[in-house]
JSON list of C-alpha atoms in Angstrom, two decimals:
[
{"chain": "A", "resi": 1, "resn": "MET", "atom": "CA", "xyz": [8.99, -0.27, -2.77]},
{"chain": "A", "resi": 2, "resn": "PHE", "atom": "CA", "xyz": [6.43, 0.41, -0.09]},
{"chain": "A", "resi": 3, "resn": "PHE", "atom": "CA", "xyz": [5.78, -0.54, 3.49]},
{"chain": "A", "resi": 4, "resn": "CYS", "atom": "CA", "xyz": [3.82, -3.79, 3.43]},
{"chain": "A", "resi": 5, "resn": "CYS", "atom": "CA", "xyz": [3.78, -6.72, 1.02]},
{"chain": "A", "resi": 6, "resn": "VAL", "atom": "CA", "xyz": [2.02, -9.61, 2.71]},
{"chain": "A", "resi": 7, "resn": "GLN", "atom": "CA", "xyz": [0.11, -10.02, 5.94]},
{"chain": "A", "resi": 8, "resn": "THR", "atom": "CA", "xyz": [2.53, -12.64, 7.31]},
{"chain": "A", "resi": 9, "resn": "LEU", "atom": "CA", "xyz": [5.09, -9.91, 7.95]},
{"chain": "A", "resi": 10, "resn": "ILE", "atom": "CA", "xyz": [2.96, -8.10, 10.50]},
{"chain": "A", "resi": 11, "resn": "ALA", "atom": "CA", "xyz": [4.38, -10.06, 13.45]},
{"chain": "A", "resi": 12, "resn": "GLN", "atom": "CA", "xyz": [7.80, -8.50, 12.90]},
{"chain": "A", "resi": 13, "resn": "THR", "atom": "CA", "xyz": [8.79, -5.21, 14.51]},
{"chain": "A", "resi": 14, "resn": "TYR", "atom": "CA", "xyz": [8.51, -2.43, 11.95]},
{"chain": "A", "resi": 15, "resn": "HIS", "atom": "CA", "xyz": [10.73, 0.66, 11.98]},
{"chain": "A", "resi": 16, "resn": "PRO", "atom": "CA", "xyz": [9.57, 3.21, 9.37]},
{"chain": "A", "resi": 17, "resn": "ASP", "atom": "CA", "xyz": [11.94, 5.41, 7.42]},
{"chain": "A", "resi": 18, "resn": "LYS", "atom": "CA", "xyz": [11.93, 9.19, 7.99]},
{"chain": "A", "resi": 19, "resn": "ILE", "atom": "CA", "xyz": [11.26, 12.21, 5.80]},
{"chain": "A", "resi": 20, "resn": "ASP", "atom": "CA", "xyz": [12.03, 15.89, 6.35]},
{"chain": "A", "resi": 21, "resn": "ILE", "atom": "CA", "xyz": [9.30, 18.20, 5.04]},
{"chain": "A", "resi": 22, "resn": "ASN", "atom": "CA", "xyz": [9.87, 21.91, 5.69]},
{"chain": "A", "resi": 23, "resn": "GLY", "atom": "CA", "xyz": [12.19, 21.13, 8.58]},
{"chain": "A", "resi": 24, "resn": "VAL", "atom": "CA", "xyz": [9.84, 18.71, 10.36]},
{"chain": "A", "resi": 25, "resn": "ILE", "atom": "CA", "xyz": [10.72, 14.99, 10.56]},
{"chain": "A", "resi": 26, "resn": "TYR", "atom": "CA", "xyz": [7.91, 12.49, 9.97]},
{"chain": "A", "resi": 27, "resn": "ASP", "atom": "CA", "xyz": [7.64, 8.71, 9.83]},
{"chain": "A", "resi": 28, "resn": "TYR", "atom": "CA", "xyz": [7.67, 7.56, 6.21]},
{"chain": "A", "resi": 29, "resn": "ARG", "atom": "CA", "xyz": [6.32, 4.19, 5.11]},
{"chain": "A", "resi": 30, "resn": "TYR", "atom": "CA", "xyz": [7.65, 4.08, 1.55]},
{"chain": "A", "resi": 31, "resn": "HIS", "atom": "CA", "xyz": [11.08, 2.56, 0.97]},
{"chain": "A", "resi": 32, "resn": "HIS", "atom": "CA", "xyz": [12.39, 4.04, -2.28]},
{"chain": "A", "resi": 33, "resn": "ILE", "atom": "CA", "xyz": [16.02, 3.10, -1.67]},
{"chain": "A", "resi": 34, "resn": "GLU", "atom": "CA", "xyz": [15.17, -0.61, -1.94]},
{"chain": "A", "resi": 35, "resn": "GLN", "atom": "CA", "xyz": [14.92, -0.24, -5.72]},
{"chain": "A", "resi": 36, "resn": "TYR", "atom": "CA", "xyz": [18.38, 1.33, -5.72]},
{"chain": "A", "resi": 37, "resn": "PHE", "atom": "CA", "xyz": [19.78, -1.59, -3.72]},
{"chain": "A", "resi": 38, "resn": "ASN", "atom": "CA", "xyz": [18.23, -4.04, -6.18]},
{"chain": "A", "resi": 39, "resn": "TYR", "atom": "CA", "xyz": [20.48, -2.51, -8.85]},
{"chain": "A", "resi": 40, "resn": "TYR", "atom": "CA", "xyz": [23.48, -2.00, -6.54]},
{"chain": "A", "resi": 41, "resn": "PRO", "atom": "CA", "xyz": [23.36, -4.85, -3.98]},
{"chain": "A", "resi": 42, "resn": "ASP", "atom": "CA", "xyz": [26.97, -4.19, -2.93]},
{"chain": "A", "resi": 43, "resn": "LYS", "atom": "CA", "xyz": [25.89, -0.81, -1.55]},
{"chain": "A", "resi": 44, "resn": "ARG", "atom": "CA", "xyz": [23.29, -2.25, 0.80]},
{"chain": "A", "resi": 45, "resn": "PRO", "atom": "CA", "xyz": [24.53, -1.47, 4.33]},
{"chain": "A", "resi": 46, "resn": "VAL", "atom": "CA", "xyz": [23.40, -4.75, 5.86]},
{"chain": "A", "resi": 47, "resn": "VAL", "atom": "CA", "xyz": [23.64, -8.01, 3.91]},
{"chain": "A", "resi": 48, "resn": "ASN", "atom": "CA", "xyz": [20.85, -10.20, 5.23]},
{"chain": "A", "resi": 49, "resn": "LYS", "atom": "CA", "xyz": [19.25, -12.88, 3.09]},
{"chain": "A", "resi": 50, "resn": "ASP", "atom": "CA", "xyz": [16.25, -12.95, 5.42]},
{"chain": "A", "resi": 51, "resn": "SER", "atom": "CA", "xyz": [15.61, -9.21, 5.24]},
{"chain": "A", "resi": 52, "resn": "THR", "atom": "CA", "xyz": [12.14, -7.95, 4.37]},
{"chain": "A", "resi": 53, "resn": "ILE", "atom": "CA", "xyz": [10.56, -4.57, 3.79]},
{"chain": "A", "resi": 54, "resn": "ILE", "atom": "CA", "xyz": [9.63, -4.56, 7.46]},
{"chain": "A", "resi": 55, "resn": "ALA", "atom": "CA", "xyz": [13.00, -5.82, 8.77]},
{"chain": "A", "resi": 56, "resn": "ARG", "atom": "CA", "xyz": [15.33, -3.94, 6.41]},
{"chain": "A", "resi": 57, "resn": "GLY", "atom": "CA", "xyz": [18.28, -3.54, 8.80]},
{"chain": "A", "resi": 58, "resn": "TYR", "atom": "CA", "xyz": [18.52, 0.22, 8.25]},
{"chain": "A", "resi": 59, "resn": "ILE", "atom": "CA", "xyz": [16.60, 3.49, 8.50]},
{"chain": "A", "resi": 60, "resn": "ALA", "atom": "CA", "xyz": [16.62, 5.73, 5.42]},
{"chain": "A", "resi": 61, "resn": "GLU", "atom": "CA", "xyz": [16.16, 9.46, 5.93]},
{"chain": "A", "resi": 62, "resn": "TYR", "atom": "CA", "xyz": [14.66, 11.41, 3.04]},
{"chain": "A", "resi": 63, "resn": "ALA", "atom": "CA", "xyz": [14.00, 15.11, 2.50]},
{"chain": "A", "resi": 64, "resn": "LEU", "atom": "CA", "xyz": [12.02, 17.28, 0.11]},
{"chain": "A", "resi": 65, "resn": "ILE", "atom": "CA", "xyz": [14.41, 20.07, -0.90]},
{"chain": "A", "resi": 66, "resn": "GLU", "atom": "CA", "xyz": [13.27, 22.70, -3.41]},
{"chain": "A", "resi": 67, "resn": "GLN", "atom": "CA", "xyz": [10.58, 20.32, -4.67]},
{"chain": "A", "resi": 68, "resn": "GLN", "atom": "CA", "xyz": [13.05, 17.45, -5.16]},
{"chain": "A", "resi": 69, "resn": "LEU", "atom": "CA", "xyz": [13.16, 14.21, -3.17]},
{"chain": "A", "resi": 70, "resn": "TYR", "atom": "CA", "xyz": [16.59, 13.31, -1.78]},
{"chain": "A", "resi": 71, "resn": "LEU", "atom": "CA", "xyz": [18.00, 10.49, 0.30]},
{"chain": "A", "resi": 72, "resn": "ARG", "atom": "CA", "xyz": [19.92, 12.34, 3.01]},
{"chain": "A", "resi": 73, "resn": "SER", "atom": "CA", "xyz": [21.17, 9.47, 5.15]},
{"chain": "A", "resi": 74, "resn": "ILE", "atom": "CA", "xyz": [21.22, 5.73, 5.77]},
{"chain": "A", "resi": 75, "resn": "LYS", "atom": "CA", "xyz": [21.53, 4.71, 9.42]},
{"chain": "A", "resi": 76, "resn": "THR", "atom": "CA", "xyz": [21.97, 1.24, 10.86]},
{"chain": "A", "resi": 77, "resn": "PRO", "atom": "CA", "xyz": [21.19, 0.04, 14.40]},
{"chain": "A", "resi": 78, "resn": "VAL", "atom": "CA", "xyz": [23.96, -0.82, 16.83]},
{"chain": "A", "resi": 79, "resn": "ASP", "atom": "CA", "xyz": [23.67, -4.52, 17.71]},
{"chain": "A", "resi": 80, "resn": "GLY", "atom": "CA", "xyz": [20.09, -4.51, 16.44]},
{"chain": "A", "resi": 81, "resn": "ASP", "atom": "CA", "xyz": [19.03, -1.68, 18.78]},
{"chain": "A", "resi": 82, "resn": "TYR", "atom": "CA", "xyz": [17.06, 0.87, 16.76]},
{"chain": "A", "resi": 83, "resn": "LYS", "atom": "CA", "xyz": [17.31, 3.39, 19.60]},
{"chain": "A", "resi": 84, "resn": "HIS", "atom": "CA", "xyz": [21.02, 3.66, 18.77]},
{"chain": "A", "resi": 85, "resn": "LEU", "atom": "CA", "xyz": [21.68, 4.38, 15.10]},
{"chain": "A", "resi": 86, "resn": "VAL", "atom": "CA", "xyz": [24.95, 5.15, 13.31]},
{"chain": "A", "resi": 87, "resn": "SER", "atom": "CA", "xyz": [25.46, 6.66, 9.86]},
{"chain": "A", "resi": 88, "resn": "ASN", "atom": "CA", "xyz": [26.23, 4.21, 7.08]},
{"chain": "A", "resi": 89, "resn": "SER", "atom": "CA", "xyz": [25.91, 6.58, 4.13]},
{"chain": "A", "resi": 90, "resn": "LYS", "atom": "CA", "xyz": [29.49, 6.84, 2.82]},
{"chain": "A", "resi": 91, "resn": "ASN", "atom": "CA", "xyz": [29.09, 3.80, 0.57]},
{"chain": "A", "resi": 92, "resn": "ILE", "atom": "CA", "xyz": [26.27, 5.63, -1.24]},
{"chain": "A", "resi": 93, "resn": "PHE", "atom": "CA", "xyz": [27.36, 9.28, -1.22]},
{"chain": "A", "resi": 94, "resn": "ALA", "atom": "CA", "xyz": [29.92, 11.49, 0.49]},
{"chain": "A", "resi": 95, "resn": "ASP", "atom": "CA", "xyz": [28.80, 13.15, 3.73]},
{"chain": "A", "resi": 96, "resn": "GLN", "atom": "CA", "xyz": [29.41, 16.65, 2.39]},
{"chain": "A", "resi": 97, "resn": "GLN", "atom": "CA", "xyz": [27.09, 16.17, -0.55]},
{"chain": "A", "resi": 98, "resn": "GLU", "atom": "CA", "xyz": [23.45, 17.21, -0.51]},
{"chain": "A", "resi": 99, "resn": "GLY", "atom": "CA", "xyz": [22.43, 13.58, -0.78]},
{"chain": "A", "resi": 100, "resn": "LEU", "atom": "CA", "xyz": [21.22, 11.16, -3.42]},
{"chain": "A", "resi": 101, "resn": "LYS", "atom": "CA", "xyz": [18.64, 12.61, -5.80]},
{"chain": "A", "resi": 102, "resn": "MET", "atom": "CA", "xyz": [15.76, 10.12, -6.09]},
{"chain": "A", "resi": 103, "resn": "HIS", "atom": "CA", "xyz": [15.14, 10.74, -9.78]},
{"chain": "A", "resi": 104, "resn": "TRP", "atom": "CA", "xyz": [13.55, 7.32, -10.40]},
{"chain": "A", "resi": 105, "resn": "VAL", "atom": "CA", "xyz": [10.63, 7.80, -7.98]},
{"chain": "A", "resi": 106, "resn": "ASP", "atom": "CA", "xyz": [7.18, 8.34, -9.50]},
{"chain": "A", "resi": 107, "resn": "GLY", "atom": "CA", "xyz": [3.81, 8.15, -7.80]},
{"chain": "A", "resi": 108, "resn": "LEU", "atom": "CA", "xyz": [1.49, 9.39, -5.11]},
{"chain": "A", "resi": 109, "resn": "PHE", "atom": "CA", "xyz": [2.63, 9.24, -1.48]},
{"chain": "A", "resi": 110, "resn": "ASP", "atom": "CA", "xyz": [1.22, 10.20, 1.91]},
{"chain": "A", "resi": 111, "resn": "VAL", "atom": "CA", "xyz": [2.67, 11.27, 5.24]},
{"chain": "A", "resi": 112, "resn": "GLY", "atom": "CA", "xyz": [0.60, 11.19, 8.43]},
{"chain": "A", "resi": 113, "resn": "LEU", "atom": "CA", "xyz": [0.63, 14.43, 10.41]},
{"chain": "A", "resi": 114, "resn": "GLY", "atom": "CA", "xyz": [0.40, 14.42, 14.20]},
{"chain": "A", "resi": 115, "resn": "SER", "atom": "CA", "xyz": [0.38, 11.43, 16.53]},
{"chain": "A", "resi": 116, "resn": "PRO", "atom": "CA", "xyz": [-0.36, 7.95, 15.10]},
{"chain": "A", "resi": 117, "resn": "ASN", "atom": "CA", "xyz": [-3.48, 6.17, 16.34]},
{"chain": "A", "resi": 118, "resn": "PHE", "atom": "CA", "xyz": [-3.04, 2.40, 16.06]},
{"chain": "A", "resi": 119, "resn": "THR", "atom": "CA", "xyz": [-6.15, 1.58, 18.09]},
{"chain": "A", "resi": 120, "resn": "ARG", "atom": "CA", "xyz": [-8.43, 3.33, 15.61]},
{"chain": "A", "resi": 121, "resn": "SER", "atom": "CA", "xyz": [-6.82, 1.66, 12.60]},
{"chain": "A", "resi": 122, "resn": "LYS", "atom": "CA", "xyz": [-6.61, -1.82, 14.22]},
{"chain": "A", "resi": 123, "resn": "ASP", "atom": "CA", "xyz": [-3.47, -2.26, 12.12]},
{"chain": "A", "resi": 124, "resn": "SER", "atom": "CA", "xyz": [0.04, -2.41, 13.57]},
{"chain": "A", "resi": 125, "resn": "LEU", "atom": "CA", "xyz": [1.56, -1.12, 10.32]},
{"chain": "A", "resi": 126, "resn": "ASN", "atom": "CA", "xyz": [-0.92, 1.52, 9.23]},
{"chain": "A", "resi": 127, "resn": "PRO", "atom": "CA", "xyz": [-2.01, 3.92, 11.99]},
{"chain": "A", "resi": 128, "resn": "VAL", "atom": "CA", "xyz": [-4.68, 6.57, 11.53]},
{"chain": "A", "resi": 129, "resn": "PHE", "atom": "CA", "xyz": [-3.70, 10.25, 11.69]},
{"chain": "A", "resi": 130, "resn": "ASP", "atom": "CA", "xyz": [-5.78, 13.38, 12.17]},
{"chain": "A", "resi": 131, "resn": "SER", "atom": "CA", "xyz": [-4.48, 14.78, 8.88]},
{"chain": "A", "resi": 132, "resn": "TYR", "atom": "CA", "xyz": [-2.30, 13.79, 5.93]},
{"chain": "A", "resi": 133, "resn": "TYR", "atom": "CA", "xyz": [0.20, 15.45, 3.61]},
{"chain": "A", "resi": 134, "resn": "ILE", "atom": "CA", "xyz": [-0.16, 14.06, 0.08]},
{"chain": "A", "resi": 135, "resn": "PHE", "atom": "CA", "xyz": [2.45, 14.67, -2.61]},
{"chain": "A", "resi": 136, "resn": "GLU", "atom": "CA", "xyz": [2.74, 13.52, -6.19]},
{"chain": "A", "resi": 137, "resn": "LEU", "atom": "CA", "xyz": [6.21, 12.85, -7.65]},
{"chain": "A", "resi": 138, "resn": "LYS", "atom": "CA", "xyz": [7.42, 12.66, -11.23]},
{"chain": "A", "resi": 139, "resn": "ARG", "atom": "CA", "xyz": [11.05, 11.56, -11.52]},
{"chain": "A", "resi": 140, "resn": "GLY", "atom": "CA", "xyz": [11.52, 12.62, -7.92]},
{"chain": "A", "resi": 141, "resn": "LEU", "atom": "CA", "xyz": [10.12, 16.12, -8.45]},
{"chain": "A", "resi": 142, "resn": "VAL", "atom": "CA", "xyz": [7.04, 17.30, -6.57]},
{"chain": "A", "resi": 143, "resn": "LYS", "atom": "CA", "xyz": [4.24, 17.97, -9.06]},
{"chain": "A", "resi": 144, "resn": "SER", "atom": "CA", "xyz": [1.41, 18.67, -6.60]},
{"chain": "A", "resi": 145, "resn": "THR", "atom": "CA", "xyz": [0.66, 18.62, -2.88]},
{"chain": "A", "resi": 146, "resn": "GLN", "atom": "CA", "xyz": [-2.49, 18.51, -0.76]},
{"chain": "A", "resi": 147, "resn": "ILE", "atom": "CA", "xyz": [-3.29, 18.38, 2.95]},
{"chain": "A", "resi": 148, "resn": "PHE", "atom": "CA", "xyz": [-6.37, 16.40, 3.98]},
{"chain": "A", "resi": 149, "resn": "SER", "atom": "CA", "xyz": [-8.16, 15.77, 7.24]},
{"chain": "A", "resi": 150, "resn": "TYR", "atom": "CA", "xyz": [-8.73, 12.08, 7.94]},
{"chain": "A", "resi": 151, "resn": "LYS", "atom": "CA", "xyz": [-12.28, 12.35, 6.58]},
{"chain": "A", "resi": 152, "resn": "GLU", "atom": "CA", "xyz": [-11.03, 14.04, 3.40]},
{"chain": "A", "resi": 153, "resn": "TYR", "atom": "CA", "xyz": [-8.22, 11.50, 3.11]},
{"chain": "A", "resi": 154, "resn": "LYS", "atom": "CA", "xyz": [-10.71, 8.63, 3.32]},
{"chain": "A", "resi": 155, "resn": "ALA", "atom": "CA", "xyz": [-12.87, 10.27, 0.62]},
{"chain": "A", "resi": 156, "resn": "PHE", "atom": "CA", "xyz": [-9.78, 10.77, -1.55]},
{"chain": "A", "resi": 157, "resn": "LYS", "atom": "CA", "xyz": [-8.85, 7.08, -1.22]},
{"chain": "A", "resi": 158, "resn": "ASP", "atom": "CA", "xyz": [-12.41, 6.11, -2.20]},
{"chain": "A", "resi": 159, "resn": "TYR", "atom": "CA", "xyz": [-12.16, 8.43, -5.21]},
{"chain": "A", "resi": 160, "resn": "GLN", "atom": "CA", "xyz": [-8.86, 6.86, -6.28]},
{"chain": "A", "resi": 161, "resn": "TRP", "atom": "CA", "xyz": [-10.24, 3.37, -5.74]},
{"chain": "A", "resi": 162, "resn": "GLU", "atom": "CA", "xyz": [-13.31, 3.89, -7.93]},
{"chain": "A", "resi": 163, "resn": "ARG", "atom": "CA", "xyz": [-11.14, 5.09, -10.81]},
{"chain": "A", "resi": 164, "resn": "PHE", "atom": "CA", "xyz": [-8.43, 2.47, -10.43]},
{"chain": "A", "resi": 165, "resn": "ARG", "atom": "CA", "xyz": [-10.48, -0.66, -9.82]},
{"chain": "A", "resi": 166, "resn": "TYR", "atom": "CA", "xyz": [-11.76, -0.86, -13.41]},
{"chain": "A", "resi": 167, "resn": "SER", "atom": "CA", "xyz": [-8.39, -0.19, -15.06]},
{"chain": "A", "resi": 168, "resn": "ALA", "atom": "CA", "xyz": [-6.05, -2.59, -16.82]},
{"chain": "A", "resi": 169, "resn": "GLU", "atom": "CA", "xyz": [-3.45, -1.78, -14.14]},
{"chain": "A", "resi": 170, "resn": "TYR", "atom": "CA", "xyz": [-5.79, -3.11, -11.46]},
{"chain": "A", "resi": 171, "resn": "THR", "atom": "CA", "xyz": [-6.34, -6.40, -13.31]},
{"chain": "A", "resi": 172, "resn": "LYS", "atom": "CA", "xyz": [-2.59, -6.86, -13.81]},
{"chain": "A", "resi": 173, "resn": "LEU", "atom": "CA", "xyz": [-1.89, -6.11, -10.13]},
{"chain": "A", "resi": 174, "resn": "TYR", "atom": "CA", "xyz": [-4.69, -8.39, -8.92]},
{"chain": "A", "resi": 175, "resn": "ASN", "atom": "CA", "xyz": [-3.40, -11.33, -10.98]},
{"chain": "A", "resi": 176, "resn": "LYS", "atom": "CA", "xyz": [0.16, -10.73, -9.76]},
{"chain": "A", "resi": 177, "resn": "LEU", "atom": "CA", "xyz": [-0.93, -10.77, -6.11]},
{"chain": "A", "resi": 178, "resn": "LEU", "atom": "CA", "xyz": [-3.09, -13.82, -6.74]},
{"chain": "A", "resi": 179, "resn": "GLN", "atom": "CA", "xyz": [0.08, -15.71, -7.71]},
{"chain": "A", "resi": 180, "resn": "SER", "atom": "CA", "xyz": [1.61, -14.81, -4.33]},
{"chain": "A", "resi": 181, "resn": "SER", "atom": "CA", "xyz": [-0.94, -17.08, -2.57]},
{"chain": "A", "resi": 182, "resn": "MET", "atom": "CA", "xyz": [-3.00, -14.21, -1.15]},
{"chain": "A", "resi": 183, "resn": "ASP", "atom": "CA", "xyz": [-6.72, -14.86, -0.86]},
{"chain": "A", "resi": 184, "resn": "PRO", "atom": "CA", "xyz": [-8.93, -12.90, -3.31]},
{"chain": "A", "resi": 185, "resn": "ILE", "atom": "CA", "xyz": [-10.72, -11.08, -0.45]},
{"chain": "A", "resi": 186, "resn": "ASP", "atom": "CA", "xyz": [-7.37, -10.12, 1.09]},
{"chain": "A", "resi": 187, "resn": "ILE", "atom": "CA", "xyz": [-6.10, -8.88, -2.27]},
{"chain": "A", "resi": 188, "resn": "VAL", "atom": "CA", "xyz": [-9.01, -6.48, -2.71]},
{"chain": "A", "resi": 189, "resn": "GLU", "atom": "CA", "xyz": [-8.60, -5.15, 0.82]},
{"chain": "A", "resi": 190, "resn": "HIS", "atom": "CA", "xyz": [-4.84, -4.84, 0.37]},
{"chain": "A", "resi": 191, "resn": "ILE", "atom": "CA", "xyz": [-5.13, -2.85, -2.86]},
{"chain": "A", "resi": 192, "resn": "TYR", "atom": "CA", "xyz": [-7.75, -0.55, -1.35]},
{"chain": "A", "resi": 193, "resn": "ASN", "atom": "CA", "xyz": [-5.64, 0.09, 1.77]},
{"chain": "A", "resi": 194, "resn": "HIS", "atom": "CA", "xyz": [-2.65, 1.04, -0.40]},
{"chain": "A", "resi": 195, "resn": "ILE", "atom": "CA", "xyz": [-4.55, 2.63, -3.26]},
{"chain": "A", "resi": 196, "resn": "LEU", "atom": "CA", "xyz": [-2.47, 5.82, -3.31]},
{"chain": "A", "resi": 197, "resn": "PHE", "atom": "CA", "xyz": [0.69, 3.83, -3.92]},
{"chain": "A", "resi": 198, "resn": "TYR", "atom": "CA", "xyz": [-0.89, 1.63, -6.55]},
{"chain": "A", "resi": 199, "resn": "SER", "atom": "CA", "xyz": [-2.89, 4.28, -8.40]},
{"chain": "A", "resi": 200, "resn": "LYS", "atom": "CA", "xyz": [0.39, 6.20, -8.90]},
{"chain": "A", "resi": 201, "resn": "ARG", "atom": "CA", "xyz": [-1.22, 9.57, -9.62]},
{"chain": "A", "resi": 202, "resn": "SER", "atom": "CA", "xyz": [-3.90, 11.90, -8.39]},
{"chain": "A", "resi": 203, "resn": "PHE", "atom": "CA", "xyz": [-7.05, 11.67, -10.48]},
{"chain": "A", "resi": 204, "resn": "LEU", "atom": "CA", "xyz": [-8.35, 14.95, -9.05]},
{"chain": "A", "resi": 205, "resn": "LYS", "atom": "CA", "xyz": [-8.33, 17.78, -11.56]},
{"chain": "A", "resi": 206, "resn": "LYS", "atom": "CA", "xyz": [-6.07, 20.70, -10.78]},
{"chain": "A", "resi": 207, "resn": "PRO", "atom": "CA", "xyz": [-7.96, 23.92, -9.91]},
{"chain": "A", "resi": 208, "resn": "ALA", "atom": "CA", "xyz": [-8.40, 26.33, -12.81]}
]
């Protein structure tokens, strides 16, 4: 699962998850634990039929530990106030454990470094950052990492886009989104904006 599915959700208040990378906590806009809850709905901390990716009713806290992605905590807001969160992790794993190993997660993910700039992005869900940490996961294990400036990040997205847009995966994704009542122009823009998530892997060759 990722951070945005359809444009109609933008009006809702969005509270991103968190990720610990080398002891620094960042906002994280990919929601891997949703797939887990799809298989184990009884473990979802807040039962809400109207919940969406944006209004999940919890904040998940992840960490990269020794090149492995873990879920470290699930926290829920007190009376809907996200400034006051309480742990709700015991239903998933015991507090003394290292956390839940996210062994089912594959793909290419990004974390913005520094302060978010919403004015520059003109998007309430996807701010622009001065630089980005990119990591590629295979069964929850980090296979490669890169740090890009915004300019390099934009070039990397263009590179991914040019290689993905002519693939069978693109056609399948486009047709699936078309069935969700999205306009064709919006679909193309949506896929481009989230190309790292959809392309799944880095097409850049590893240095020799």
